[in-house]
Amino acid sequence: MAKNLYIDQKLESPTMRDLLAKRRSTDPSDKQAINEVMGNLIYEIVMQAKFLASVTFSKELAYDIDGTRALAPDSEITFTMLNNTNGEHYFPVFSENAEMDKWENAKIEHTIYVNFDNLAVMIENNKDCGGFVINPFSDNMTVSRDIVSKWFEKKQVLQNGHAQHIITPDSQYEFHTLNPYPMQLSNKLCEEAKQLTVNAMWLRGVTLNGDNGYLLVVDFDGERASVFGQLGNSAKQFLAGKSLHIVDVKENFGKLAVENIIPIYSKE
């Protein structure tokens, strides 16, 4: 996040402004209308929007050659958090400066731009964070960590063909046999594996945190990101909207998933 922070720069977002206004004015009982508005709003949040976040820096700002403010080497960023009535911590973000100005009596030292991916990674890495809230002093649109995780995973599947999902000890999962069996998906993965440094692969069904998808366990050599990325891209057209989770057989989760299971591919 060190590059293109847009430190203390103004932000205007007419698209977010209009979508949030439609959210406020739409009758919640009109399911078709509210679903359309929320669908457009979620797409903007996840795929396009930038937000302002209030931050402090551990070192004085430096300056780029063009005179814009920049993060000093080794400087750490601390984000301002808000607590709800249950004591949960949330990242407050603002769609534009006019919304941040509604934060009365706030001591805002600096601001930076963040996007959905930034927020998703920070929330995933902070078990005490409940999520983020957009314009907490007007729209107060709260997005919980569970929803963030689902949106982030769907975005990865849409863009990359697979999700680099982090399996934690708190993850709720259940393995199952695929029925009907996705033969086209399996064949495509095996074709791709022949071109890669893959030694063996297993394909299973998995329900992970309530989401029913595919689990591909891989025994491979070489660079993880490259191997997983190419496998995921090859599978993209055969997922039919489901998530594809790819894990290393050397990880405990991978070992557990393939115990006594025959691989779909073994290197000759």
PDB file of C-alpha atoms in Angstrom:
ATOM      1  CA  MET A   1       0.000   0.000   0.000  1.00  0.00           C
ATOM      2  CA  ALA A   2       3.062   2.249   0.135  1.00  0.00           C
ATOM      3  CA  LYS A   3       2.667   3.461  -3.444  1.00  0.00           C
ATOM      4  CA  ASN A   4      -0.081   5.796  -4.682  1.00  0.00           C
ATOM      5  CA  LEU A   5      -1.422   6.578  -1.241  1.00  0.00           C
ATOM      6  CA  TYR A   6      -2.707  10.000  -2.350  1.00  0.00           C
ATOM      7  CA  ILE A   7      -1.795  11.473   1.018  1.00  0.00           C
ATOM      8  CA  ASP A   8      -4.042  14.373   2.101  1.00  0.00           C
ATOM      9  CA  GLN A   9      -5.588  14.686  -1.355  1.00  0.00           C
ATOM     10  CA  LYS A  10      -9.204  15.605  -2.025  1.00  0.00           C
ATOM     11  CA  LEU A  11     -11.624  12.925  -3.129  1.00  0.00           C
ATOM     12  CA  GLU A  12     -14.937  13.338  -4.909  1.00  0.00           C
ATOM     13  CA  SER A  13     -17.053  10.373  -5.939  1.00  0.00           C
ATOM     14  CA  PRO A  14     -20.237  11.302  -7.840  1.00  0.00           C
ATOM     15  CA  THR A  15     -20.997   7.651  -8.601  1.00  0.00           C
ATOM     16  CA  MET A  16     -20.877   6.592  -4.938  1.00  0.00           C
ATOM     17  CA  ARG A  17     -22.812   9.721  -3.980  1.00  0.00           C
ATOM     18  CA  ASP A  18     -25.629   8.857  -6.388  1.00  0.00           C
ATOM     19  CA  LEU A  19     -25.744   5.172  -5.456  1.00  0.00           C
ATOM     20  CA  LEU A  20     -25.846   5.897  -1.727  1.00  0.00           C
ATOM     21  CA  ALA A  21     -28.603   8.451  -2.307  1.00  0.00           C
ATOM     22  CA  LYS A  22     -30.615   5.821  -4.206  1.00  0.00           C
ATOM     23  CA  ARG A  23     -30.058   3.392  -1.324  1.00  0.00           C
ATOM     24  CA  ARG A  24     -31.526   5.934   1.115  1.00  0.00           C
ATOM     25  CA  SER A  25     -34.512   6.768  -1.076  1.00  0.00           C
ATOM     26  CA  THR A  26     -35.461   3.246  -2.187  1.00  0.00           C
ATOM     27  CA  ASP A  27     -38.321   1.569  -0.348  1.00  0.00           C
ATOM     28  CA  PRO A  28     -36.846  -1.508   1.428  1.00  0.00           C
ATOM     29  CA  SER A  29     -40.114  -3.379   0.875  1.00  0.00           C
ATOM     30  CA  ASP A  30     -39.644  -3.105  -2.903  1.00  0.00           C
ATOM     31  CA  LYS A  31     -37.387  -6.143  -3.207  1.00  0.00           C
ATOM     32  CA  GLN A  32     -36.701  -5.805  -6.926  1.00  0.00           C
ATOM     33  CA  ALA A  33     -35.737  -2.140  -6.665  1.00  0.00           C
ATOM     34  CA  ILE A  34     -33.587  -2.540  -3.553  1.00  0.00           C
ATOM     35  CA  ASN A  35     -31.807  -5.583  -5.033  1.00  0.00           C
ATOM     36  CA  GLU A  36     -30.968  -3.601  -8.169  1.00  0.00           C
ATOM     37  CA  VAL A  37     -29.675  -0.632  -6.177  1.00  0.00           C
ATOM     38  CA  MET A  38     -27.643  -2.811  -3.830  1.00  0.00           C
ATOM     39  CA  GLY A  39     -26.212  -4.839  -6.696  1.00  0.00           C
ATOM     40  CA  ASN A  40     -24.931  -1.685  -8.392  1.00  0.00           C
ATOM     41  CA  LEU A  41     -23.656  -0.285  -5.093  1.00  0.00           C
ATOM     42  CA  ILE A  42     -21.795  -3.464  -4.134  1.00  0.00           C
ATOM     43  CA  TYR A  43     -20.206  -3.645  -7.576  1.00  0.00           C
ATOM     44  CA  GLU A  44     -18.982  -0.059  -7.233  1.00  0.00           C
ATOM     45  CA  ILE A  45     -17.614  -0.681  -3.723  1.00  0.00           C
ATOM     46  CA  VAL A  46     -15.805  -3.898  -4.631  1.00  0.00           C
ATOM     47  CA  MET A  47     -14.598  -3.147  -8.136  1.00  0.00           C
ATOM     48  CA  GLN A  48     -14.249   0.605  -8.599  1.00  0.00           C
ATOM     49  CA  ALA A  49     -14.508   2.902  -5.591  1.00  0.00           C
ATOM     50  CA  LYS A  50     -11.768   4.621  -3.644  1.00  0.00           C
ATOM     51  CA  PHE A  51     -12.315   5.803  -0.078  1.00  0.00           C
ATOM     52  CA  LEU A  52     -10.684   8.203   2.349  1.00  0.00           C
ATOM     53  CA  ALA A  53      -9.243   6.760   5.551  1.00  0.00           C
ATOM     54  CA  SER A  54      -7.954   8.720   8.548  1.00  0.00           C
ATOM     55  CA  VAL A  55      -4.369   7.744   9.436  1.00  0.00           C
ATOM     56  CA  THR A  56      -1.253   8.753  11.323  1.00  0.00           C
ATOM     57  CA  PHE A  57       2.352   8.094  10.353  1.00  0.00           C
ATOM     58  CA  SER A  58       5.210   7.113  12.637  1.00  0.00           C
ATOM     59  CA  LYS A  59       7.618   9.399  10.754  1.00  0.00           C
ATOM     60  CA  GLU A  60       7.369  12.822   9.177  1.00  0.00           C
ATOM     61  CA  LEU A  61       6.243  12.791   5.567  1.00  0.00           C
ATOM     62  CA  ALA A  62       8.768  12.939   2.780  1.00  0.00           C
ATOM     63  CA  TYR A  63       8.232  14.558  -0.609  1.00  0.00           C
ATOM     64  CA  ASP A  64       8.406  13.115  -4.096  1.00  0.00           C
ATOM     65  CA  ILE A  65      10.288  14.811  -6.914  1.00  0.00           C
ATOM     66  CA  ASP A  66       7.051  16.439  -8.099  1.00  0.00           C
ATOM     67  CA  GLY A  67       6.486  17.935  -4.646  1.00  0.00           C
ATOM     68  CA  THR A  68       3.633  15.670  -3.580  1.00  0.00           C
ATOM     69  CA  ARG A  69       3.634  14.198  -0.104  1.00  0.00           C
ATOM     70  CA  ALA A  70       5.062  10.706   0.246  1.00  0.00           C
ATOM     71  CA  LEU A  71       5.595   8.128   2.940  1.00  0.00           C
ATOM     72  CA  ALA A  72       9.021   8.300   4.570  1.00  0.00           C
ATOM     73  CA  PRO A  73      11.139   5.113   4.438  1.00  0.00           C
ATOM     74  CA  ASP A  74      10.171   2.591   7.155  1.00  0.00           C
ATOM     75  CA  SER A  75       7.273   4.775   8.286  1.00  0.00           C
ATOM     76  CA  GLU A  76       4.337   2.847   9.736  1.00  0.00           C
ATOM     77  CA  ILE A  77       0.688   3.679   9.064  1.00  0.00           C
ATOM     78  CA  THR A  78      -1.871   3.588  11.883  1.00  0.00           C
ATOM     79  CA  PHE A  79      -5.532   3.662  10.903  1.00  0.00           C
ATOM     80  CA  THR A  80      -8.153   5.387  13.013  1.00  0.00           C
ATOM     81  CA  MET A  81     -10.779   2.889  14.174  1.00  0.00           C
ATOM     82  CA  LEU A  82     -14.321   3.226  15.479  1.00  0.00           C
ATOM     83  CA  ASN A  83     -16.033   1.024  18.067  1.00  0.00           C
ATOM     84  CA  ASN A  84     -19.692   0.036  17.975  1.00  0.00           C
ATOM     85  CA  THR A  85     -21.894  -0.506  21.025  1.00  0.00           C
ATOM     86  CA  ASN A  86     -20.647  -4.115  21.268  1.00  0.00           C
ATOM     87  CA  GLY A  87     -17.025  -2.990  21.475  1.00  0.00           C
ATOM     88  CA  GLU A  88     -16.167  -4.249  17.965  1.00  0.00           C
ATOM     89  CA  HIS A  89     -13.563  -2.329  15.945  1.00  0.00           C
ATOM     90  CA  TYR A  90     -14.375  -1.081  12.449  1.00  0.00           C
ATOM     91  CA  PHE A  91     -12.430   0.819   9.796  1.00  0.00           C
ATOM     92  CA  PRO A  92     -14.324   4.055   9.061  1.00  0.00           C
ATOM     93  CA  VAL A  93     -14.010   5.076   5.398  1.00  0.00           C
ATOM     94  CA  PHE A  94     -15.499   7.988   3.528  1.00  0.00           C
ATOM     95  CA  SER A  95     -16.662   8.256  -0.066  1.00  0.00           C
ATOM     96  CA  GLU A  96     -15.477  11.871  -0.326  1.00  0.00           C
ATOM     97  CA  ASN A  97     -14.206  14.775   1.744  1.00  0.00           C
ATOM     98  CA  ALA A  98     -17.685  16.203   2.277  1.00  0.00           C
ATOM     99  CA  GLU A  99     -18.576  13.018   4.155  1.00  0.00           C
ATOM    100  CA  MET A 100     -15.418  13.073   6.269  1.00  0.00           C
ATOM    101  CA  ASP A 101     -16.225  16.681   7.240  1.00  0.00           C
ATOM    102  CA  LYS A 102     -19.272  15.344   9.081  1.00  0.00           C
ATOM    103  CA  TRP A 103     -16.950  13.679  11.611  1.00  0.00           C
ATOM    104  CA  GLU A 104     -17.286  16.305  14.303  1.00  0.00           C
ATOM    105  CA  ASN A 105     -14.540  16.852  16.898  1.00  0.00           C
ATOM    106  CA  ALA A 106     -12.300  14.356  15.114  1.00  0.00           C
ATOM    107  CA  LYS A 107      -8.550  14.872  15.136  1.00  0.00           C
ATOM    108  CA  ILE A 108      -7.633  13.931  11.584  1.00  0.00           C
ATOM    109  CA  GLU A 109      -3.887  14.235  11.024  1.00  0.00           C
ATOM    110  CA  HIS A 110      -3.704  12.767   7.535  1.00  0.00           C
ATOM    111  CA  THR A 111      -5.804  10.916   5.005  1.00  0.00           C
ATOM    112  CA  ILE A 112      -4.990   8.338   2.340  1.00  0.00           C
ATOM    113  CA  TYR A 113      -6.956   6.579  -0.358  1.00  0.00           C
ATOM    114  CA  VAL A 114      -7.927   2.941   0.191  1.00  0.00           C
ATOM    115  CA  ASN A 115      -9.904   0.548  -1.973  1.00  0.00           C
ATOM    116  CA  PHE A 116     -11.873  -2.597  -1.219  1.00  0.00           C
ATOM    117  CA  ASP A 117      -8.888  -4.910  -1.666  1.00  0.00           C
ATOM    118  CA  ASN A 118      -6.841  -2.893   0.851  1.00  0.00           C
ATOM    119  CA  LEU A 119      -9.667  -3.112   3.378  1.00  0.00           C
ATOM    120  CA  ALA A 120     -10.264  -6.829   2.792  1.00  0.00           C
ATOM    121  CA  VAL A 121      -6.624  -7.729   3.415  1.00  0.00           C
ATOM    122  CA  MET A 122      -6.387  -5.541   6.535  1.00  0.00           C
ATOM    123  CA  ILE A 123      -9.585  -6.994   7.971  1.00  0.00           C
ATOM    124  CA  GLU A 124      -8.526 -10.552   7.203  1.00  0.00           C
ATOM    125  CA  ASN A 125      -5.218  -9.968   8.987  1.00  0.00           C
ATOM    126  CA  ASN A 126      -6.849  -8.352  12.028  1.00  0.00           C
ATOM    127  CA  LYS A 127      -8.994 -10.852  13.913  1.00  0.00           C
ATOM    128  CA  ASP A 128     -10.279  -8.116  16.237  1.00  0.00           C
ATOM    129  CA  CYS A 129     -11.711  -6.069  13.363  1.00  0.00           C
ATOM    130  CA  GLY A 130     -15.416  -6.494  12.667  1.00  0.00           C
ATOM    131  CA  GLY A 131     -15.331  -4.969   9.172  1.00  0.00           C
ATOM    132  CA  PHE A 132     -15.622  -1.471   7.739  1.00  0.00           C
ATOM    133  CA  VAL A 133     -18.284   1.224   7.672  1.00  0.00           C
ATOM    134  CA  ILE A 134     -18.884   3.687   4.836  1.00  0.00           C
ATOM    135  CA  ASN A 135     -19.745   7.259   5.813  1.00  0.00           C
ATOM    136  CA  PRO A 136     -20.479   6.395   9.455  1.00  0.00           C
ATOM    137  CA  PHE A 137     -21.986   9.821  10.204  1.00  0.00           C
ATOM    138  CA  SER A 138     -24.535   9.786   7.388  1.00  0.00           C
ATOM    139  CA  ASP A 139     -25.075   6.595   5.375  1.00  0.00           C
ATOM    140  CA  ASN A 140     -23.565   4.366   8.085  1.00  0.00           C
ATOM    141  CA  MET A 141     -23.286   1.396   5.705  1.00  0.00           C
ATOM    142  CA  THR A 142     -21.611  -1.343   7.721  1.00  0.00           C
ATOM    143  CA  VAL A 143     -19.941  -4.257   5.950  1.00  0.00           C
ATOM    144  CA  SER A 144     -19.089  -7.100   8.341  1.00  0.00           C
ATOM    145  CA  ARG A 145     -15.883  -9.143   8.081  1.00  0.00           C
ATOM    146  CA  ASP A 146     -17.898 -12.186   6.916  1.00  0.00           C
ATOM    147  CA  ILE A 147     -19.434 -10.194   4.070  1.00  0.00           C
ATOM    148  CA  VAL A 148     -16.040  -8.694   3.207  1.00  0.00           C
ATOM    149  CA  SER A 149     -14.577 -12.192   2.962  1.00  0.00           C
ATOM    150  CA  LYS A 150     -17.373 -13.390   0.660  1.00  0.00           C
ATOM    151  CA  TRP A 151     -17.155 -10.345  -1.600  1.00  0.00           C
ATOM    152  CA  PHE A 152     -13.364 -10.603  -1.782  1.00  0.00           C
ATOM    153  CA  GLU A 153     -13.538 -14.273  -2.651  1.00  0.00           C
ATOM    154  CA  LYS A 154     -16.133 -13.698  -5.378  1.00  0.00           C
ATOM    155  CA  LYS A 155     -13.980 -10.914  -6.812  1.00  0.00           C
ATOM    156  CA  GLN A 156     -10.942 -13.213  -6.962  1.00  0.00           C
ATOM    157  CA  VAL A 157     -12.976 -15.892  -8.723  1.00  0.00           C
ATOM    158  CA  LEU A 158     -14.340 -13.334 -11.192  1.00  0.00           C
ATOM    159  CA  GLN A 159     -10.918 -11.870 -11.971  1.00  0.00           C
ATOM    160  CA  ASN A 160      -8.545 -14.811 -11.556  1.00  0.00           C
ATOM    161  CA  GLY A 161     -10.656 -17.946 -11.851  1.00  0.00           C
ATOM    162  CA  HIS A 162      -9.869 -19.058  -8.321  1.00  0.00           C
ATOM    163  CA  ALA A 163      -9.747 -17.772  -4.763  1.00  0.00           C
ATOM    164  CA  GLN A 164      -6.577 -17.653  -2.693  1.00  0.00           C
ATOM    165  CA  HIS A 165      -8.615 -18.253   0.451  1.00  0.00           C
ATOM    166  CA  ILE A 166      -6.813 -18.380   3.769  1.00  0.00           C
ATOM    167  CA  ILE A 167      -7.949 -21.350   5.841  1.00  0.00           C
ATOM    168  CA  THR A 168      -7.769 -20.457   9.512  1.00  0.00           C
ATOM    169  CA  PRO A 169      -8.413 -22.567  12.621  1.00  0.00           C
ATOM    170  CA  ASP A 170     -11.751 -20.748  12.929  1.00  0.00           C
ATOM    171  CA  SER A 171     -12.885 -21.653   9.405  1.00  0.00           C
ATOM    172  CA  GLN A 172     -15.984 -23.825   9.267  1.00  0.00           C
ATOM    173  CA  TYR A 173     -15.600 -26.487   6.575  1.00  0.00           C
ATOM    174  CA  GLU A 174     -16.895 -29.833   5.385  1.00  0.00           C
ATOM    175  CA  PHE A 175     -15.467 -31.955   2.552  1.00  0.00           C
ATOM    176  CA  HIS A 176     -17.787 -33.891   0.254  1.00  0.00           C
ATOM    177  CA  THR A 177     -17.741 -36.043  -2.873  1.00  0.00           C
ATOM    178  CA  LEU A 178     -18.642 -34.147  -6.031  1.00  0.00           C
ATOM    179  CA  ASN A 179     -21.968 -35.322  -7.415  1.00  0.00           C
ATOM    180  CA  PRO A 180     -22.511 -34.782 -10.289  1.00  0.00           C
ATOM    181  CA  TYR A 181     -18.816 -34.917 -11.033  1.00  0.00           C
ATOM    182  CA  PRO A 182     -17.482 -31.859 -12.979  1.00  0.00           C
ATOM    183  CA  MET A 183     -15.743 -33.822 -15.733  1.00  0.00           C
ATOM    184  CA  GLN A 184     -14.996 -30.794 -17.926  1.00  0.00           C
ATOM    185  CA  LEU A 185     -13.416 -28.963 -15.020  1.00  0.00           C
ATOM    186  CA  SER A 186     -11.371 -32.004 -14.040  1.00  0.00           C
ATOM    187  CA  ASN A 187     -10.148 -32.623 -17.600  1.00  0.00           C
ATOM    188  CA  LYS A 188      -9.169 -28.995 -18.081  1.00  0.00           C
ATOM    189  CA  LEU A 189      -7.207 -28.933 -14.819  1.00  0.00           C
ATOM    190  CA  CYS A 190      -5.370 -32.103 -15.790  1.00  0.00           C
ATOM    191  CA  GLU A 191      -4.495 -30.698 -19.219  1.00  0.00           C
ATOM    192  CA  GLU A 192      -3.070 -27.580 -17.570  1.00  0.00           C
ATOM    193  CA  ALA A 193      -1.181 -29.594 -14.943  1.00  0.00           C
ATOM    194  CA  LYS A 194       0.764 -31.375 -17.692  1.00  0.00           C
ATOM    195  CA  GLN A 195       2.259 -28.017 -18.706  1.00  0.00           C
ATOM    196  CA  LEU A 196       3.236 -27.096 -15.140  1.00  0.00           C
ATOM    197  CA  THR A 197       5.475 -28.401 -12.376  1.00  0.00           C
ATOM    198  CA  VAL A 198       2.588 -30.333 -10.839  1.00  0.00           C
ATOM    199  CA  ASN A 199       3.243 -33.763  -9.372  1.00  0.00           C
ATOM    200  CA  ALA A 200      -0.312 -34.639  -8.330  1.00  0.00           C
ATOM    201  CA  MET A 201      -3.752 -33.050  -7.836  1.00  0.00           C
ATOM    202  CA  TRP A 202      -6.942 -33.884  -5.986  1.00  0.00           C
ATOM    203  CA  LEU A 203     -10.371 -32.352  -6.642  1.00  0.00           C
ATOM    204  CA  ARG A 204     -13.035 -32.366  -3.958  1.00  0.00           C
ATOM    205  CA  GLY A 205     -16.151 -30.513  -2.939  1.00  0.00           C
ATOM    206  CA  VAL A 206     -15.935 -28.247   0.090  1.00  0.00           C
ATOM    207  CA  THR A 207     -18.388 -26.171   2.049  1.00  0.00           C
ATOM    208  CA  LEU A 208     -16.264 -23.419   3.556  1.00  0.00           C
ATOM    209  CA  ASN A 209     -17.837 -20.886   5.903  1.00  0.00           C
ATOM    210  CA  GLY A 210     -21.218 -21.612   4.328  1.00  0.00           C
ATOM    211  CA  ASP A 211     -20.031 -21.345   0.708  1.00  0.00           C
ATOM    212  CA  ASN A 212     -20.289 -24.494  -1.411  1.00  0.00           C
ATOM    213  CA  GLY A 213     -17.412 -24.733  -3.878  1.00  0.00           C
ATOM    214  CA  TYR A 214     -14.526 -26.769  -5.240  1.00  0.00           C
ATOM    215  CA  LEU A 215     -11.273 -27.605  -3.466  1.00  0.00           C
ATOM    216  CA  LEU A 216      -8.167 -28.315  -5.549  1.00  0.00           C
ATOM    217  CA  VAL A 217      -5.239 -29.736  -3.578  1.00  0.00           C
ATOM    218  CA  VAL A 218      -1.908 -29.576  -5.412  1.00  0.00           C
ATOM    219  CA  ASP A 219       1.458 -31.260  -4.972  1.00  0.00           C
ATOM    220  CA  PHE A 220       3.833 -29.064  -6.955  1.00  0.00           C
ATOM    221  CA  ASP A 221       7.340 -27.707  -7.352  1.00  0.00           C
ATOM    222  CA  GLY A 222       8.231 -24.140  -8.199  1.00  0.00           C
ATOM    223  CA  GLU A 223       6.470 -20.843  -7.508  1.00  0.00           C
ATOM    224  CA  ARG A 224       3.111 -21.151  -5.792  1.00  0.00           C
ATOM    225  CA  ALA A 225       1.549 -17.995  -7.244  1.00  0.00           C
ATOM    226  CA  SER A 226       2.430 -18.961 -10.809  1.00  0.00           C
ATOM    227  CA  VAL A 227       1.236 -22.575 -10.544  1.00  0.00           C
ATOM    228  CA  PHE A 228      -1.983 -21.712  -8.699  1.00  0.00           C
ATOM    229  CA  GLY A 229      -2.681 -18.760 -10.972  1.00  0.00           C
ATOM    230  CA  GLN A 230      -2.421 -20.803 -14.165  1.00  0.00           C
ATOM    231  CA  LEU A 231      -4.542 -23.613 -12.771  1.00  0.00           C
ATOM    232  CA  GLY A 232      -7.160 -21.137 -11.629  1.00  0.00           C
ATOM    233  CA  ASN A 233      -7.270 -19.337 -14.951  1.00  0.00           C
ATOM    234  CA  SER A 234      -7.683 -22.594 -16.840  1.00  0.00           C
ATOM    235  CA  ALA A 235     -10.625 -23.564 -14.643  1.00  0.00           C
ATOM    236  CA  LYS A 236     -12.436 -20.240 -14.801  1.00  0.00           C
ATOM    237  CA  GLN A 237     -14.893 -21.078 -17.587  1.00  0.00           C
ATOM    238  CA  PHE A 238     -16.019 -24.310 -15.898  1.00  0.00           C
ATOM    239  CA  LEU A 239     -16.828 -23.048 -12.391  1.00  0.00           C
ATOM    240  CA  ALA A 240     -20.439 -22.038 -13.062  1.00  0.00           C
ATOM    241  CA  GLY A 241     -20.315 -19.376 -10.371  1.00  0.00           C
ATOM    242  CA  LYS A 242     -18.767 -21.581  -7.701  1.00  0.00           C
ATOM    243  CA  SER A 243     -15.567 -20.753  -5.835  1.00  0.00           C
ATOM    244  CA  LEU A 244     -12.395 -22.725  -6.502  1.00  0.00           C
ATOM    245  CA  HIS A 245     -10.106 -22.941  -3.468  1.00  0.00           C
ATOM    246  CA  ILE A 246      -6.549 -24.040  -4.262  1.00  0.00           C
ATOM    247  CA  VAL A 247      -4.302 -25.267  -1.455  1.00  0.00           C
ATOM    248  CA  ASP A 248      -0.898 -26.888  -1.106  1.00  0.00           C
ATOM    249  CA  VAL A 249      -0.902 -30.572  -0.160  1.00  0.00           C
ATOM    250  CA  LYS A 250       1.939 -29.800   2.258  1.00  0.00           C
ATOM    251  CA  GLU A 251      -0.410 -27.668   4.378  1.00  0.00           C
ATOM    252  CA  ASN A 252      -2.358 -29.387   7.140  1.00  0.00           C
ATOM    253  CA  PHE A 253      -5.679 -28.509   5.522  1.00  0.00           C
ATOM    254  CA  GLY A 254      -4.524 -30.005   2.218  1.00  0.00           C
ATOM    255  CA  LYS A 255      -3.285 -33.191   3.847  1.00  0.00           C
ATOM    256  CA  LEU A 256      -6.558 -33.626   5.704  1.00  0.00           C
ATOM    257  CA  ALA A 257      -8.616 -33.058   2.557  1.00  0.00           C
ATOM    258  CA  VAL A 258      -6.916 -35.781   0.469  1.00  0.00           C
ATOM    259  CA  GLU A 259      -6.445 -38.504   3.054  1.00  0.00           C
ATOM    260  CA  ASN A 260      -7.406 -41.822   1.393  1.00  0.00           C
ATOM    261  CA  ILE A 261      -8.536 -39.929  -1.747  1.00  0.00           C
ATOM    262  CA  ILE A 262      -7.376 -40.911  -5.261  1.00  0.00           C
ATOM    263  CA  PRO A 263      -5.781 -38.010  -7.199  1.00  0.00           C
ATOM    264  CA  ILE A 264      -7.311 -36.833 -10.472  1.00  0.00           C
ATOM    265  CA  TYR A 265      -3.799 -36.302 -11.824  1.00  0.00           C
ATOM    266  CA  SER A 266      -0.416 -37.906 -11.201  1.00  0.00           C
ATOM    267  CA  LYS A 267       2.742 -37.009 -13.066  1.00  0.00           C
ATOM    268  CA  GLU A 268       3.953 -39.855 -15.230  1.00  0.00           C
TER     269      GLU A 268
END
